[in-house]
PDB file of C-alpha atoms in Angstrom:
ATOM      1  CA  UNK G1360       3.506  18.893  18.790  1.00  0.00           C
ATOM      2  CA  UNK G1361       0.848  17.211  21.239  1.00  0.00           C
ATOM      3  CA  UNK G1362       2.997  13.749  21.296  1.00  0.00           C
ATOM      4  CA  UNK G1363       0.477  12.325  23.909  1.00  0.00           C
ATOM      5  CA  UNK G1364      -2.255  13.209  21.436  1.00  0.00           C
ATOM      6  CA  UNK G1365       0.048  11.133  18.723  1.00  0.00           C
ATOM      7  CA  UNK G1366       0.779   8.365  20.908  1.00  0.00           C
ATOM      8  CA  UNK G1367      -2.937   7.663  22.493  1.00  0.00           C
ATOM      9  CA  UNK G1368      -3.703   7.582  18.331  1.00  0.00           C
ATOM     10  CA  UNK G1369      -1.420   5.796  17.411  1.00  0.00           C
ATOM     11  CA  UNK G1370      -1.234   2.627  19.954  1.00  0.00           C
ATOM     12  CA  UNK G1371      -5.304   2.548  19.844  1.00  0.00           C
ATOM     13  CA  UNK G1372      -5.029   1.801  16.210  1.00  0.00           C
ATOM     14  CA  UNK G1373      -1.902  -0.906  16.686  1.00  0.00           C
ATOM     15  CA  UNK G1374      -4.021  -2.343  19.211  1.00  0.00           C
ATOM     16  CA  UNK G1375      -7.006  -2.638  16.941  1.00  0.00           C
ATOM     17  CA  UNK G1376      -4.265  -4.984  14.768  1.00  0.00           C
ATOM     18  CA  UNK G1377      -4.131  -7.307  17.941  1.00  0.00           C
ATOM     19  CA  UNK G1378      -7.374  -7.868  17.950  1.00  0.00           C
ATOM     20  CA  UNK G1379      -8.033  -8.452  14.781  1.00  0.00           C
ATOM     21  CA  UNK G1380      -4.700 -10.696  14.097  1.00  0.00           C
ATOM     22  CA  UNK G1381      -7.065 -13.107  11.777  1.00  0.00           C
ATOM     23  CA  UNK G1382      -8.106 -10.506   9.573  1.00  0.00           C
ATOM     24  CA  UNK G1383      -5.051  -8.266   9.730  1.00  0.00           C
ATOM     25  CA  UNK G1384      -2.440 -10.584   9.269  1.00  0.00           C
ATOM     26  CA  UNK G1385      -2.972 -14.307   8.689  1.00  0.00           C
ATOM     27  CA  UNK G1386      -5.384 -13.996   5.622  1.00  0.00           C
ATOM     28  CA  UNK G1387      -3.129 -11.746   3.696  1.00  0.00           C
ATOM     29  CA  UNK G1388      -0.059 -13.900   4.335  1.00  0.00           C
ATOM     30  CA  UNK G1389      -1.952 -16.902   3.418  1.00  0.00           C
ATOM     31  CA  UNK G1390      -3.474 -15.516   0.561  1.00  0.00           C
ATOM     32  CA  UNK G1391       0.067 -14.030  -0.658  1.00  0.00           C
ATOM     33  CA  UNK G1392       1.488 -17.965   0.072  1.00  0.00           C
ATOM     34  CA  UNK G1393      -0.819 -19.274  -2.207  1.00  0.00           C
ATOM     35  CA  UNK G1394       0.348 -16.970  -4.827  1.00  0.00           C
ATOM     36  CA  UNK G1395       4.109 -18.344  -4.361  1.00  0.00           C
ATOM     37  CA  UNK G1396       3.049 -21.750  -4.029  1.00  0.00           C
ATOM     38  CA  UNK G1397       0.874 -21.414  -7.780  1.00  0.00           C
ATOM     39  CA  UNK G1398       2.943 -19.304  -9.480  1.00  0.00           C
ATOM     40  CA  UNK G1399       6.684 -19.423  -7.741  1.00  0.00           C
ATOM     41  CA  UNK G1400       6.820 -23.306  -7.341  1.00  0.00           C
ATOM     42  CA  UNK G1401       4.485 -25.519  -9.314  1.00  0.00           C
ATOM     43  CA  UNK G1402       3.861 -22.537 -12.523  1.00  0.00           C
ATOM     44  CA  UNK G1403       7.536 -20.588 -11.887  1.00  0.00           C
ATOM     45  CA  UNK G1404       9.495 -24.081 -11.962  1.00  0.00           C
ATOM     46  CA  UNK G1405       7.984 -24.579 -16.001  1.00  0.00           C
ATOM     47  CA  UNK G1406       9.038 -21.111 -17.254  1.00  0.00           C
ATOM     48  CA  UNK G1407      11.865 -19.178 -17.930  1.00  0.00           C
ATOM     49  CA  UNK G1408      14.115 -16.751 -16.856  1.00  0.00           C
ATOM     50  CA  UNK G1409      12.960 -12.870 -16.757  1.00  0.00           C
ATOM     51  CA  UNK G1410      16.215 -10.500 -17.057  1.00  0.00           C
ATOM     52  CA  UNK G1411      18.323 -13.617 -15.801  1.00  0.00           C
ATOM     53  CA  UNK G1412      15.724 -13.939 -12.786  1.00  0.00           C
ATOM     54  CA  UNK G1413      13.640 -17.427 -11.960  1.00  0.00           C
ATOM     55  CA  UNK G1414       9.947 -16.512 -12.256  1.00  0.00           C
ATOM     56  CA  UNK G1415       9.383 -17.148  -8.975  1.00  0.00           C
ATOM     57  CA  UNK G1416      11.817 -14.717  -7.549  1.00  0.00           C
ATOM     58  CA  UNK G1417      10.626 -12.005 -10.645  1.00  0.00           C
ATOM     59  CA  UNK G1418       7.018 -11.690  -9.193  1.00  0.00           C
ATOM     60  CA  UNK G1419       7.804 -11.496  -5.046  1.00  0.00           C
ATOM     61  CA  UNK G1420       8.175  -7.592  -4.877  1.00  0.00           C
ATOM     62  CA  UNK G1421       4.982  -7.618  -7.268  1.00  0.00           C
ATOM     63  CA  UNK G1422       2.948 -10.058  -4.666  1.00  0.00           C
ATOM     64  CA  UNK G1423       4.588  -8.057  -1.716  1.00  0.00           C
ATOM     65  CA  UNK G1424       3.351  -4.589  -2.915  1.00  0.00           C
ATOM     66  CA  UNK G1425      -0.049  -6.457  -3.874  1.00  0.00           C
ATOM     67  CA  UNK G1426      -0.584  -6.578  -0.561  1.00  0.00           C
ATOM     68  CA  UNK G1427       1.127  -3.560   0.995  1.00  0.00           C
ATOM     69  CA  UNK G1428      -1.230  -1.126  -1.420  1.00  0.00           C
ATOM     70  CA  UNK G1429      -4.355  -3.349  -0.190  1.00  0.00           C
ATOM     71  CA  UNK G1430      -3.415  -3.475   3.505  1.00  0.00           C
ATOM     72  CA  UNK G1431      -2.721   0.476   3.748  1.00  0.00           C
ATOM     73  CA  UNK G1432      -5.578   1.456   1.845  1.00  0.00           C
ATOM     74  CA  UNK G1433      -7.468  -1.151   4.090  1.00  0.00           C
ATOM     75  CA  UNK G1434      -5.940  -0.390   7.470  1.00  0.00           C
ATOM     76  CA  UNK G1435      -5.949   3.602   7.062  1.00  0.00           C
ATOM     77  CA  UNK G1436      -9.607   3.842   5.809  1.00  0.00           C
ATOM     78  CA  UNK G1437     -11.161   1.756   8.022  1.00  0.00           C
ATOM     79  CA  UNK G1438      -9.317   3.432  10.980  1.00  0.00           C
ATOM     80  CA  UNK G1439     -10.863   6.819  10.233  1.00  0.00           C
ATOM     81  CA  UNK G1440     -13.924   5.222   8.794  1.00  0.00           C
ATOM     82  CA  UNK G1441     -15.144   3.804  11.903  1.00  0.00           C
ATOM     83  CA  UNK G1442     -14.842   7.164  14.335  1.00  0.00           C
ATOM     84  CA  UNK G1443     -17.110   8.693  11.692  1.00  0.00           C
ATOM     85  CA  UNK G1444     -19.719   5.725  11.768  1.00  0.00           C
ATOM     86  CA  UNK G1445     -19.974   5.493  15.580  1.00  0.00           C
ATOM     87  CA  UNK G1446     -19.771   9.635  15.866  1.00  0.00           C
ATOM     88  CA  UNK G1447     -16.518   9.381  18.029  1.00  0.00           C
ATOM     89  CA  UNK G1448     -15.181  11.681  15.085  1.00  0.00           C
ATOM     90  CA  UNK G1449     -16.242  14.970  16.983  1.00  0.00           C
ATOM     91  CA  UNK G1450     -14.043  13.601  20.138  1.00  0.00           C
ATOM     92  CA  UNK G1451     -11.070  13.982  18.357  1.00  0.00           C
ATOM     93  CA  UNK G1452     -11.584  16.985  16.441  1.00  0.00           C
ATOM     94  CA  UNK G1453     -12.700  18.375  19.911  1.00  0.00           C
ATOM     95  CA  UNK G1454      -9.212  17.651  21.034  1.00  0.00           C
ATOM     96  CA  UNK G1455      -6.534  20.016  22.059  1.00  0.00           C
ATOM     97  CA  UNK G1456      -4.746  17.576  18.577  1.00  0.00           C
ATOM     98  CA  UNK G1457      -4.532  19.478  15.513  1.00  0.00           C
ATOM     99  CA  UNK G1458      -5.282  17.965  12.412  1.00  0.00           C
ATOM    100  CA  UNK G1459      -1.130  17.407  11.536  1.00  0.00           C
ATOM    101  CA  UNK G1460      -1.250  15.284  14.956  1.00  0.00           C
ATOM    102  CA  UNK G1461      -4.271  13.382  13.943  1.00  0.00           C
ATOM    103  CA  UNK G1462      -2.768  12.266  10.106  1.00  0.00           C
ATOM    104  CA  UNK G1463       0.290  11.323  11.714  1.00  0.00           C
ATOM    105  CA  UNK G1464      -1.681   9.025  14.277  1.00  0.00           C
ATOM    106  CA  UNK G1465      -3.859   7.029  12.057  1.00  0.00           C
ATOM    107  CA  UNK G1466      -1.618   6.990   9.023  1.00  0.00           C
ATOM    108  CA  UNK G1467       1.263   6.492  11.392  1.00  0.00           C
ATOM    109  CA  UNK G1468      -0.494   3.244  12.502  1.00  0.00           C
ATOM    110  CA  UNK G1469      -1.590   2.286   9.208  1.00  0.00           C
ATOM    111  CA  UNK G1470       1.604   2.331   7.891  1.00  0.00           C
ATOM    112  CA  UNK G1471       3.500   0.500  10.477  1.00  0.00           C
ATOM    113  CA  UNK G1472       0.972  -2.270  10.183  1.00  0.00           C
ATOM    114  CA  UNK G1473       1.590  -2.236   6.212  1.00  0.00           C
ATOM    115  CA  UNK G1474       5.288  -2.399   6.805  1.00  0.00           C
ATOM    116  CA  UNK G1475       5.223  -5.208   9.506  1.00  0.00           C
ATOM    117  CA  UNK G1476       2.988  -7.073   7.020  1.00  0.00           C
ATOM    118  CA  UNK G1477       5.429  -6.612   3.935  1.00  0.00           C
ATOM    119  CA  UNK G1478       8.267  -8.014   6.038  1.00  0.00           C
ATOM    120  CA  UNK G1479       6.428 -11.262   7.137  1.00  0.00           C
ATOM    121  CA  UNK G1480       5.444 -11.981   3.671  1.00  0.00           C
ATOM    122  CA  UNK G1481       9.048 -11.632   2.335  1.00  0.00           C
ATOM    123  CA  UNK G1482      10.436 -13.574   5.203  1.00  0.00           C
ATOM    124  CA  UNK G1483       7.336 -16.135   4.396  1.00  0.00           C
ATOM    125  CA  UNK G1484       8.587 -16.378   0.712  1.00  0.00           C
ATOM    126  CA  UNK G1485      11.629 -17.419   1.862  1.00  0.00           C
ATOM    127  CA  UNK G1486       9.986 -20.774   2.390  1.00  0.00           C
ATOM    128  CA  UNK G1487       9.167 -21.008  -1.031  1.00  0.00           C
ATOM    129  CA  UNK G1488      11.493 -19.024  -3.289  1.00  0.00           C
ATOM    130  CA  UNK G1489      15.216 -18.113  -3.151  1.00  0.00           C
ATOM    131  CA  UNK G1490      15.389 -14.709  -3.963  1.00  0.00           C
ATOM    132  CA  UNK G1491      18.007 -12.044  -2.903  1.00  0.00           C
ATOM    133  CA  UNK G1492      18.121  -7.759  -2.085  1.00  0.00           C
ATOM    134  CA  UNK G1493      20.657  -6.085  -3.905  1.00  0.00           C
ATOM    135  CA  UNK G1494      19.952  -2.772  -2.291  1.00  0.00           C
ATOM    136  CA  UNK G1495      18.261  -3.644   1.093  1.00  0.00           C
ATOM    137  CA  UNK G1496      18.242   0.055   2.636  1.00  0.00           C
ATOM    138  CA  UNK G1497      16.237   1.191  -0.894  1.00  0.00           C
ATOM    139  CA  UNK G1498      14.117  -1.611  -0.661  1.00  0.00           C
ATOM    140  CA  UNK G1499      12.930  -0.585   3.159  1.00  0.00           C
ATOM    141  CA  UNK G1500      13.166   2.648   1.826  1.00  0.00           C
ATOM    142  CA  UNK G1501      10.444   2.101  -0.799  1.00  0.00           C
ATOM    143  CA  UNK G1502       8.393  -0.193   0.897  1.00  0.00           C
ATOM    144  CA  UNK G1503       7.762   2.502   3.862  1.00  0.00           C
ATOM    145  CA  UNK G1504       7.813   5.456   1.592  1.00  0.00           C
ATOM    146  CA  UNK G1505       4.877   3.346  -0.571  1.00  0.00           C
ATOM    147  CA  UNK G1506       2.949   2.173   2.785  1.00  0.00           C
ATOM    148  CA  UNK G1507       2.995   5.766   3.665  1.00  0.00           C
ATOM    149  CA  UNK G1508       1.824   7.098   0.766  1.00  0.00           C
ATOM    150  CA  UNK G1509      -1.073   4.639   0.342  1.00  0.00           C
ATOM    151  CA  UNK G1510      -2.000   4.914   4.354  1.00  0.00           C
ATOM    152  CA  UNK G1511      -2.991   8.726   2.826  1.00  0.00           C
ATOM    153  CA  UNK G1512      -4.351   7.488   0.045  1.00  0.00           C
ATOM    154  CA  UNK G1513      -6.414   5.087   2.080  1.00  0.00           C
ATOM    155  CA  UNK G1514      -7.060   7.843   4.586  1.00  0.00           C
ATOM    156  CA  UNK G1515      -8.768  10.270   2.234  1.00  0.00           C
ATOM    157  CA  UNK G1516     -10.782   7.114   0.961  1.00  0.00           C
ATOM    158  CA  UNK G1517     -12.183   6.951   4.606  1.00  0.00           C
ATOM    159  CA  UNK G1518     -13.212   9.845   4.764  1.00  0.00           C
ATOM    160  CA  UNK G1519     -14.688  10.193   1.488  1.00  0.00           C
ATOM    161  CA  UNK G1520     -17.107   6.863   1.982  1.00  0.00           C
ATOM    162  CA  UNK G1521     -20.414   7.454   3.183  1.00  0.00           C
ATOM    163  CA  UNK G1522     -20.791   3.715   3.830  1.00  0.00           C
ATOM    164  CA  UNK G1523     -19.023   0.165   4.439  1.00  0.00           C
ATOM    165  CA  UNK G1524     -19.189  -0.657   0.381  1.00  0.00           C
ATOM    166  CA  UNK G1525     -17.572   2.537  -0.972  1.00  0.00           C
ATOM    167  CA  UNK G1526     -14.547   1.076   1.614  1.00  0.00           C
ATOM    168  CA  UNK G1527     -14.037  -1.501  -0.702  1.00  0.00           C
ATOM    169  CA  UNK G1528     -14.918   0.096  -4.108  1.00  0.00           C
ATOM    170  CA  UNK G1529     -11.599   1.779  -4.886  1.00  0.00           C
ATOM    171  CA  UNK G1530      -9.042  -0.805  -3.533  1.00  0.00           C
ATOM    172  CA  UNK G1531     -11.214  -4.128  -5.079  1.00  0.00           C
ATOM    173  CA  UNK G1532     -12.246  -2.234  -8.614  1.00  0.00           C
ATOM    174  CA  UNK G1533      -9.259   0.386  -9.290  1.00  0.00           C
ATOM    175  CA  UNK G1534      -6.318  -0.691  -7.117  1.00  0.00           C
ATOM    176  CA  UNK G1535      -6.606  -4.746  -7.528  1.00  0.00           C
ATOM    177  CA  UNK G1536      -6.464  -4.783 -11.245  1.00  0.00           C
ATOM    178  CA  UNK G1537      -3.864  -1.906 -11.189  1.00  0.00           C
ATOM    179  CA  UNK G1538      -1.716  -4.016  -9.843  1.00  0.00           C
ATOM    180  CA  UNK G1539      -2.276  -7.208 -11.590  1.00  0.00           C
ATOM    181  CA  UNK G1540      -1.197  -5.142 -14.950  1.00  0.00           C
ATOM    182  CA  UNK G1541       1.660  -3.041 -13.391  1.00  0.00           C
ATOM    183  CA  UNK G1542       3.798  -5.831 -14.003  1.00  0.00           C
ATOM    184  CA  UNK G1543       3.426  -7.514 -10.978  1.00  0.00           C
ATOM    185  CA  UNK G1544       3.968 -11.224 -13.025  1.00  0.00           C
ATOM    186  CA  UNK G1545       5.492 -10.087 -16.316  1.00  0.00           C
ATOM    187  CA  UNK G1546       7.661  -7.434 -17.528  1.00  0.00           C
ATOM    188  CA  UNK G1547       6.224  -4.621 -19.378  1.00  0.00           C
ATOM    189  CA  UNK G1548       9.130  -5.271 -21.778  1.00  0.00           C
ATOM    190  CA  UNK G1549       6.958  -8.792 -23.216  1.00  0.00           C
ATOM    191  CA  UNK G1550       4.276  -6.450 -24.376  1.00  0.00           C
ATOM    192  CA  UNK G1551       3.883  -5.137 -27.543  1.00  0.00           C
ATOM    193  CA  UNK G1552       4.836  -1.244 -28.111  1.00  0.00           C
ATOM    194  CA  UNK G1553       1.816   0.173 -27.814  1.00  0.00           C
ATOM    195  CA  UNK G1554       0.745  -2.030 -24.780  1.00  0.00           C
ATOM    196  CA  UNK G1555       3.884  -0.855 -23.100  1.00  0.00           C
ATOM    197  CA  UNK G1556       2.946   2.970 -23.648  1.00  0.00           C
ATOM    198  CA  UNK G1557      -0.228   2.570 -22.129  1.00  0.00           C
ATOM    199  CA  UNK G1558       1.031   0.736 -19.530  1.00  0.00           C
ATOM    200  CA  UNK G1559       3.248   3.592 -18.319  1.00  0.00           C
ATOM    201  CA  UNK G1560      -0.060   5.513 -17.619  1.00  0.00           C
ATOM    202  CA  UNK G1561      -0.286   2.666 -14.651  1.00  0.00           C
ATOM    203  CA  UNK G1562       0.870   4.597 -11.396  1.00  0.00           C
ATOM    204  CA  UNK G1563       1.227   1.461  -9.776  1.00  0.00           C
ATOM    205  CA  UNK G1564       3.960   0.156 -13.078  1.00  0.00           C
ATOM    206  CA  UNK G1565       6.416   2.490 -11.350  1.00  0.00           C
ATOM    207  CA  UNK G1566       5.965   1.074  -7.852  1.00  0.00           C
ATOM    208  CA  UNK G1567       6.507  -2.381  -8.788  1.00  0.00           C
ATOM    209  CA  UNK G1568       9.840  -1.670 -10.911  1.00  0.00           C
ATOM    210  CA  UNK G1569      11.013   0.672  -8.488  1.00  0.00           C
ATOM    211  CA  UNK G1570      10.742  -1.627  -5.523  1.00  0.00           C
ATOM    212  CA  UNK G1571      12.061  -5.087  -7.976  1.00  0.00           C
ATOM    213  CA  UNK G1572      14.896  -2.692  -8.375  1.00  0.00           C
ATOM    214  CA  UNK G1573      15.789  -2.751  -4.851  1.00  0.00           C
ATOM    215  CA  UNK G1574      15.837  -6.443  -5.143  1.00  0.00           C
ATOM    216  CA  UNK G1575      17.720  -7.582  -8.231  1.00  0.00           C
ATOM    217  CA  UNK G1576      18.540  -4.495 -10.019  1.00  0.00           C
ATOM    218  CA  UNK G1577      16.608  -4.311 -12.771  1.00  0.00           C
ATOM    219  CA  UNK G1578      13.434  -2.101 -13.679  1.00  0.00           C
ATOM    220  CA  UNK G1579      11.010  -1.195 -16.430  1.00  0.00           C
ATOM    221  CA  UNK G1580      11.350   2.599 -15.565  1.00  0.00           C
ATOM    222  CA  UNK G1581      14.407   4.468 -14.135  1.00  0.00           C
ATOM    223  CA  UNK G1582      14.691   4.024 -10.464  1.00  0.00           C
ATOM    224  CA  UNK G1583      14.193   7.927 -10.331  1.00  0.00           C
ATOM    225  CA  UNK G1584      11.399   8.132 -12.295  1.00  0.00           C
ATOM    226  CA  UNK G1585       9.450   5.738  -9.856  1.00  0.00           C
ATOM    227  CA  UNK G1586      10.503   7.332  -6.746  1.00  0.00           C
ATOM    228  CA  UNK G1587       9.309  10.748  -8.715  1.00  0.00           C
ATOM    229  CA  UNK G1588       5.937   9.309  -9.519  1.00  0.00           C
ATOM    230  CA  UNK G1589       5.866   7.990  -5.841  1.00  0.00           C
ATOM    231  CA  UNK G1590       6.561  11.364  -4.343  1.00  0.00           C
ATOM    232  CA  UNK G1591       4.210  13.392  -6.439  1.00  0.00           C
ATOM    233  CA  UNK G1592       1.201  11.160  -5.460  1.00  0.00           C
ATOM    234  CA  UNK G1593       2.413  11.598  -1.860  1.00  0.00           C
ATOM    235  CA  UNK G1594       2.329  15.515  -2.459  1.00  0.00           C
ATOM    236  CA  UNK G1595      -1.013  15.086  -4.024  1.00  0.00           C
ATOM    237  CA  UNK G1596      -2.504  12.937  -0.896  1.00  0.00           C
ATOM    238  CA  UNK G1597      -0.983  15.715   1.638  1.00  0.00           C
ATOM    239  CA  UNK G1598      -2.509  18.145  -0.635  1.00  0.00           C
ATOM    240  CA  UNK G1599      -6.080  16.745  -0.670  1.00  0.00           C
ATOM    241  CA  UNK G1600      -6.110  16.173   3.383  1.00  0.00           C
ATOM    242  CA  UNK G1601      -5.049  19.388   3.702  1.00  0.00           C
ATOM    243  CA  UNK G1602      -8.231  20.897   1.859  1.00  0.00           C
ATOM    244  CA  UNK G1603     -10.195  18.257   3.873  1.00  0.00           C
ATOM    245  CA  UNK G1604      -9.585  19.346   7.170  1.00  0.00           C
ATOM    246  CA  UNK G1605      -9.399  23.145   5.914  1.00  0.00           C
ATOM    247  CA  UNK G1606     -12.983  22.593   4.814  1.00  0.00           C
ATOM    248  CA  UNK G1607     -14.681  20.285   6.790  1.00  0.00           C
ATOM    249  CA  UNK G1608     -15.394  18.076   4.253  1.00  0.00           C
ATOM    250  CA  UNK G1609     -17.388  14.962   5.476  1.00  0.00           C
ATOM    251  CA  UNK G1610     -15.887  15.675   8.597  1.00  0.00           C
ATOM    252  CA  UNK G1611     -18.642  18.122   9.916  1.00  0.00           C
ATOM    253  CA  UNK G1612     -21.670  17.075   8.643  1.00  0.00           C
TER     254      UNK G1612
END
């Protein structure tokens, strides 16, 4: 393992997050604030209890993993995005690094910067809501296993887009409204039965109740079920680099 190779990866892409502190970390804090303040305070304060939970406490692991899955996909595909646009690409894959070494540097980063995010936005919400972690070594647990998984995820979209707008097509047209009907502000329980069968085709439905889990408890799936459907899409992500970097795909041409 070239750990130089790793490290020069890895702090150029936490560095990139220092430069870009605005972008990386103020708007999605501010945007997830306005969330609690609309729905935790003023809208949360007028409704009821979900499985003995205020409203406003119910929807902060949905509002946190809002913007965990956004920021990874964000942070990994615009790190490898970017070497491919200005050509620096070849550099690295000229590099005594081998592809292993390179995934672990940009995702590595990617993830980290998710992580660091999803921490500051629950210690933010503390501000607003009073909430509590049942299980706080499976809720870090999740929320890095999830920020890794998506960093792939993110990385494969990367290298996949030909341009600045396919960047944005998956996470703002596939992911976004994933989220907002995985249960991030209700329960999949209020549905009606068939609504809650189709809603268990939603990856992202067993990434918010696995992760509310850690927090109060309670879930719409079994706890092992969502940590199941999180680790097969991780195998599938490792999978599909794999086959990128055996190939070449959009990474020679």
């Amino acid at each position: 393992m070239n750990l130089y190779g790793v490290k020069a990866i890895y702090k150029f892409e936490m560095a990139r997050m220092r430069r870009t502190l605005m972008q990386s970390v103020l708007s999605p804090v501010i945007s997830t604030c306005l969330y609690f303040v609309v729905f935790g305070s003023a809208i949360g304060s007028r409704m009821g209890d979900i499985d003995s939970i205020s409203y406003g406490a119910y929807i902060i692991p949905g509002l946190v993993m809002l913007s965990l899955l956004m920021q990874s996909i964000s942070n990994a595909s615009f790190g490898i995005y970017m070497p491919k646009f200005s050509g620096t690409i070849y550099e690295v894959l000229s590099a005594p690094v081998s592809y292993l070494e390179i995934v672990i540097g940009y995702v590595g980063a990617a993830a980290t910067k998710s992580v660091l995010l999803g921490l500051i936005i629950l210690a933010t919400a503390r501000l607003f809501v009073d909430y509590s972690v049942l299980h706080p070594f499976w809720m870090v647990a999740f929320l890095a296993l999830t920020a890794v998984t998506f960093s792939l995820f993110g990385f494969i979209i990367g290298i996949w887009a030909d341009g600045f707008e396919k960047l944005q097509i998956v996470p703002m047209m596939i992911v976004t409204p994933l989220v907002f009907l995985g249960g991030t502000f209700y329960s999949i329980d209020m549905l009606p039965e068939i609504w809650q069968t189709i809603s268990l085709f939603n990856p992202v439905v067993y990434l918010i109740s696995g992760f509310r889990w850690a927090f109060y408890g309670v879930s719409d799936v079994h706890i092992g079920v969502s940590v199941g459907m999180t680790l097969m899409f991780l195998g599938m992500c490792l999978t599909t680099i794999w086959w990128i970097f055996k190939t070449g795909y959009r990474l020679r041409s």
